[in-house]
Structure formats: C-alpha cells, structure tokens
XYZ file of C-alpha atoms in Angstrom:
279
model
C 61.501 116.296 36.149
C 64.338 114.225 34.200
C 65.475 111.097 35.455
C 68.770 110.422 37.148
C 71.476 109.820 34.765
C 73.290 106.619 34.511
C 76.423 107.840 35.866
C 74.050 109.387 38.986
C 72.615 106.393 39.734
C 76.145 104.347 40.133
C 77.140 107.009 42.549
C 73.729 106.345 44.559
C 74.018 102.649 44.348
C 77.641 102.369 46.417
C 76.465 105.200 49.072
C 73.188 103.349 49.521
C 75.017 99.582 50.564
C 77.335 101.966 52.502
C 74.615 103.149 54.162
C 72.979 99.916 54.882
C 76.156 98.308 56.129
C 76.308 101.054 58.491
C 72.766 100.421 59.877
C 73.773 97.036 60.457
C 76.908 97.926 61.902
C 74.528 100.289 64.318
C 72.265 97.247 64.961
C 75.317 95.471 66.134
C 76.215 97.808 68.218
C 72.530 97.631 69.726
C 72.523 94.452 71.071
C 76.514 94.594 72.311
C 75.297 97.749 74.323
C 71.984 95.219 75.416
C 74.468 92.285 76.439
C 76.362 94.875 79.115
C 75.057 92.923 82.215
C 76.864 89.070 80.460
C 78.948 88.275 83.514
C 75.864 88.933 85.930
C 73.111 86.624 83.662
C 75.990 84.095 82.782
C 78.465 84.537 85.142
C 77.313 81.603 87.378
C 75.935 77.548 87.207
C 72.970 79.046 85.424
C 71.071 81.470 84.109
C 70.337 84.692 86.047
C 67.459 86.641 84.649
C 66.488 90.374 85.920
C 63.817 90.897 87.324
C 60.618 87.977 88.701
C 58.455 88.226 85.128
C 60.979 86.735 83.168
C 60.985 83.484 85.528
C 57.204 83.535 85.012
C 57.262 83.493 80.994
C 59.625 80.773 81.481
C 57.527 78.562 83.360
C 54.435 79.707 80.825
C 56.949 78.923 78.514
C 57.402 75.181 80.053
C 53.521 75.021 80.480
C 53.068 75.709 76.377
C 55.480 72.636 76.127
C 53.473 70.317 78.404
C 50.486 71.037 76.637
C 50.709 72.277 72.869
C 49.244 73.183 70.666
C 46.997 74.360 73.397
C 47.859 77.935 74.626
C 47.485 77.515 78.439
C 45.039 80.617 79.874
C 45.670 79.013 83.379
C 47.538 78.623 86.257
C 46.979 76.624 89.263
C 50.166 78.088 90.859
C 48.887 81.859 90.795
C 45.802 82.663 92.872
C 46.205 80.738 95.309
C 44.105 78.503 96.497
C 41.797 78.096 93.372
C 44.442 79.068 90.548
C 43.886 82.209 88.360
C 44.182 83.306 84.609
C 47.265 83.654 83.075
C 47.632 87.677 82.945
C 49.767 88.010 79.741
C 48.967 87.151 76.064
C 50.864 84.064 75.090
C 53.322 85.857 72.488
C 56.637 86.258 74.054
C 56.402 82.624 75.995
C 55.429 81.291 72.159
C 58.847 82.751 71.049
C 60.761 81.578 74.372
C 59.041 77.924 74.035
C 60.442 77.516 70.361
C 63.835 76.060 70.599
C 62.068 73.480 72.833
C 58.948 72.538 70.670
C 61.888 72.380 68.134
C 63.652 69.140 70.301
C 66.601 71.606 72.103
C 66.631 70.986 76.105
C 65.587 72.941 78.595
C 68.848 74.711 79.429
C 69.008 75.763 75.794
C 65.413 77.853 76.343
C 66.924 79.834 78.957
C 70.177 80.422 77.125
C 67.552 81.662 74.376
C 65.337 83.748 76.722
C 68.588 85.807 77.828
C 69.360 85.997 74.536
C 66.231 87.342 72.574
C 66.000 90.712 73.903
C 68.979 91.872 72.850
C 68.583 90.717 69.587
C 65.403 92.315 69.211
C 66.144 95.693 70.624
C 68.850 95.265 67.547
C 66.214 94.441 65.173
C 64.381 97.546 66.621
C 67.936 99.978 66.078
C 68.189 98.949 62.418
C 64.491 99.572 61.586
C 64.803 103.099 63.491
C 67.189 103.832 60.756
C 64.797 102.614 58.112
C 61.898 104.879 59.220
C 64.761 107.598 59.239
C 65.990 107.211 56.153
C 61.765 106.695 54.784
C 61.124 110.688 56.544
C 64.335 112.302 55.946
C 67.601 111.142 54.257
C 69.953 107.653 55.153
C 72.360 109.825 57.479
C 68.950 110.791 59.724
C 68.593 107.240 59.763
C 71.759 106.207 60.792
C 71.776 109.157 63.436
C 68.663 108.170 64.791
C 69.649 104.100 64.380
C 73.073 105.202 66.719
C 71.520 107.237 69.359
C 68.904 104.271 69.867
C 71.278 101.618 70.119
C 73.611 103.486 72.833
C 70.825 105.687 74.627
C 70.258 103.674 78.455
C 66.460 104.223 78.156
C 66.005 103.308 74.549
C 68.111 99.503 75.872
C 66.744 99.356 79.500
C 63.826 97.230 77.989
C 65.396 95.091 75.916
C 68.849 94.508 78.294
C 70.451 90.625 78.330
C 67.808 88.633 80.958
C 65.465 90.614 80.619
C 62.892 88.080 79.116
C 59.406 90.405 79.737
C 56.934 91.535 76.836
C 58.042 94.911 76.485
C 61.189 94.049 74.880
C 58.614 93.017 71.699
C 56.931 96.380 71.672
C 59.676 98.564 70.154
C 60.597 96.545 66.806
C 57.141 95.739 66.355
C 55.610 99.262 66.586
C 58.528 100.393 64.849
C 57.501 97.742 61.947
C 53.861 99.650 62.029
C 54.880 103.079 61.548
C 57.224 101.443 58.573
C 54.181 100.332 57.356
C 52.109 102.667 57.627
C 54.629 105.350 55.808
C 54.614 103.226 52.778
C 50.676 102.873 52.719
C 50.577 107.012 52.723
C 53.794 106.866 50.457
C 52.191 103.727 47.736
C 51.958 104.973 44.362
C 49.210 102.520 43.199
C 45.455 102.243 45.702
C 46.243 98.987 45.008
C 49.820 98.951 46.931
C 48.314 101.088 49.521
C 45.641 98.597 50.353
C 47.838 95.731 50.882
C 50.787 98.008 53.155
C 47.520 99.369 55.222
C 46.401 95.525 55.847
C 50.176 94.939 56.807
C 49.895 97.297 59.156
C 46.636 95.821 60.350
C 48.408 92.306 60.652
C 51.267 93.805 62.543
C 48.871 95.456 64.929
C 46.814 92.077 65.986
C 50.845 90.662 66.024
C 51.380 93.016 68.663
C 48.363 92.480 70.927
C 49.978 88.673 71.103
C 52.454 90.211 72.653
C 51.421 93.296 74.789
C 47.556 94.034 74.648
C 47.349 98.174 74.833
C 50.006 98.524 72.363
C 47.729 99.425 69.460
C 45.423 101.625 71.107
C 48.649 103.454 72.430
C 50.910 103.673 69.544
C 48.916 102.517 66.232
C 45.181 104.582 67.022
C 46.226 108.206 67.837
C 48.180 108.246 64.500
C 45.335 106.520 62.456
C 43.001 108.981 64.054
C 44.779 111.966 63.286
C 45.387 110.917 59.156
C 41.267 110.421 59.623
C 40.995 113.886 60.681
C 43.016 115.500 57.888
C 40.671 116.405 54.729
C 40.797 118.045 51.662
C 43.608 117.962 49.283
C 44.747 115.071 47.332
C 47.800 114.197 49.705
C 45.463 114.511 52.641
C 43.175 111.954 50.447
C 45.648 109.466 50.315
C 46.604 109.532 54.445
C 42.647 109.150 55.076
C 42.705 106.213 52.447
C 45.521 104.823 54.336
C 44.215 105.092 57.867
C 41.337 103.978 56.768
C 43.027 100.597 55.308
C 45.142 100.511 58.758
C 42.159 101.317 60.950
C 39.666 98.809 59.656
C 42.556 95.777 58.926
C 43.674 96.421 62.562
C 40.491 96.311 63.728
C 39.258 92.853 61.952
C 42.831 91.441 63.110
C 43.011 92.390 66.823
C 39.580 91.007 67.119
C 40.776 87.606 65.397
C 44.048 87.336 67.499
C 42.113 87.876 70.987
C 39.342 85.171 69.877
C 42.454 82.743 68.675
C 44.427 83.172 71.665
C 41.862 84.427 74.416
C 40.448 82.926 76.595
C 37.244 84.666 76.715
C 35.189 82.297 78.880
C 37.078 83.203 81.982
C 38.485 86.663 80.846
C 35.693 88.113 78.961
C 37.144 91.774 79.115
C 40.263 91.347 80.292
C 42.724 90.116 77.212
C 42.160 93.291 75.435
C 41.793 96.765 76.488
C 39.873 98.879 74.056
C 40.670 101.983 76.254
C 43.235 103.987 77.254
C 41.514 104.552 80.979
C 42.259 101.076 81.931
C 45.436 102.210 82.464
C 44.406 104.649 84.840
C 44.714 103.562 88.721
C-alpha cells in the first residue's frame, strides 16, 4: 500500500483540526444543554442542589476537610443511634472537597459541586466523539458526540446540581473503552501492554467513584475478547483483555484496600457480582 502523498496529507491535516474544533464545539454544547435548570440551582441566596445525595457528598465532602488526609468511612449522623458506614466510595466527595483543601471557602465548594457535572458530562460528549472517530470515521464521531450532548437521558445524570456519583461513570467508562480500543489497535506488544494497564488504572479509578462499574461495563467486554480464538487479530484482542483483565484486577483490589474500610465493611465496598444488584 503507498503512502499518502504530501499534498494528501495537507488536505487531512485542516479537516482533522476542523474536526476537532467541532467536537469541542459539541462538548460545549454538552454542558450548556447540562446547565438548563441555572435559575432553579442559582436562582436564590444559595445553592439549590437536586435531589437529597448531593447534600450528603457535601457534608462527606466537609467531613474529608475536618479530617484529611484521612478518608472518613463513618458517620455518626446516619444510623441512628450508633452511627453507620459511609455507603459510597470517597471519589466524587474527593473531587467536591478540592477547592477547599486548596484554601477557597465553603460557598465556593458548592458553587463547584453545581458546577462539576456539567462539565463532566462535557468531558464525556467530546470523548464519545473520540471513540467514534477510533471505530468509524470523525463525522461518526461528531454525530455520535451531538446526539449525546442534546439527548435528555444521555444529560439527566450529569444536569447542573446534580452532585451524585453517577455523573463520574460516563467519561470514565468512556475513557476505558478508549483505552481499551488502542490496546487491541497497538502496533507494538509493547504499546499494547501499557494501554491494557491504562485501562486497568482507569478501572480501579472508577470503583473510587461508583463500585459495580467495572464488573458492569469493563468485564463483559474483557470476557468476550477472552473468548475469541484463533486468528492473529483474535490473538491480539485476547492479549489485550488479558492485559485489561489482570491490570484491572491488581488495581481494583489496591483502590478498595487504600480507600476501604474493610474492618467494618468487609464485603461491602466492592461488589464482585452482578447479583448484588438483584433485590
């Protein structure tokens, strides 16, 4: 196969920024469609938030203040009257606690908290478009990236005041399957390794913030590249679920034993099945 000509490849370079800036434009869009309910979050003396979870993170949020670098595991408020453990992992309070571990006030970390899930349901409309463009072509990207950042159900998670978990799960699984395309798509064992640890690291990542999300997003996929045999492409997807698989699994196990607490929640943290979400 010859190689692109000059010429060919000054034509690709314009359309590609073109592209990009459209993404971005798309991501932009994202969060102005997520930022719909402003009046109702900042319409009066403070901040409104949707919802009673987000005025729980907050005040896990306040308790990793009072008390870091320890990750409070529990609450005397909740159980009452002997206090109970904290049910969430400690991710999305981490990321709502920063601007005050950082010196801002306190009214500034609810400003933030009404703020961040907007901006990462953006995030997660801009990397929809690069998995699209990684599978298909940039304008199946940029499809994809639009009907994401306008669709009600693809935003509901991630709307302004809405400061729960969930709101991390999109751009982070999103950031796996990115991942794990370029560990099947890696032209060196080498490259593959490292993109399948990646993947690994973004998997423990996301049990910090949600603890079922890589046995329901990350595992069915792995298992299913596991399953294929034979041919040399179908060599290199078991080579890269196994570098996902067995980096996920060494890096879930270290997030739950840096951030669980495992001598009152032995079981609880992390889910290794899919029938604890049964009723």
């Amino acid at each position: 196969m010859s190689r692109a000509t000059p010429a060919a490849q000054a034509r690709v370079q314009p359309a590609r920024w073109r592209a990009e800036l459209l993404a971005i434009g798309c991501a932009l869009l994202g969060v102005l469609a997520r930022c719909t309910p402003w009046r109702s979050v900042f319409g009066g003396d403070g901040v409104l938030f949707f919802d009673v979870d987000p005025y729980y993170h907050l005040r896990r949020a306040r308790l990793i203040v009072e008390q870091f670098p320890a990750l409070p595991q529990f609450d005397p408020w909740i159980g009452f009257p002997w206090g109970a453990s904290i049910p969430w992992p400690p991710g999305l309070d981490l990321l709502l606690a920063l601007p005050a571990l950082l010196g801002a006030s306190w009214q500034a970390v609810e400003v933030w908290a009404a703020l961040l899930p907007p901006l990462l349901g953006g995030g997660a409309v801009y990397l929809v478009y690069r998995l699209g463009r990684q599978l298909l072509d940039p304008a199946a990207g940029l499809v994809a990236a639009l009907l994401f950042a306008i669709l009600p159900g693809a935003a509901e998670s991630a709307l302004l005041g809405r400061a729960d978990h969930h709101a991390l799960v999109a751009p982070v699984v999103l950031a796996m399957y990115g991942t794990l395309l370029a560990c099947l798509r890696a032209k060196t064992p080498r490259a593959s390794r490292w993109w399948g640890i990646g993947c690994g690291a973004l998997a423990a990542l996301s049990v910090v913030g949600w603890t079922v999300t890589p046995p329901l997003y990350l595992a069915p996929l792995l298992v299913l590249l596991l399953a294929l045999g034979g041919t040399s492409t179908r060599s290199a997807a078991r080579r890269a679920a196994w570098y996902g698989l067995g980096s996920a699994a060494l890096l879930v196990a270290l997030a739950v034993l840096l951030v669980g607490d495992l001598e009152r929640r032995p079981f609880d943290l992390y889910q290794p099945s899919l029938f604890t979400l049964l009723p």
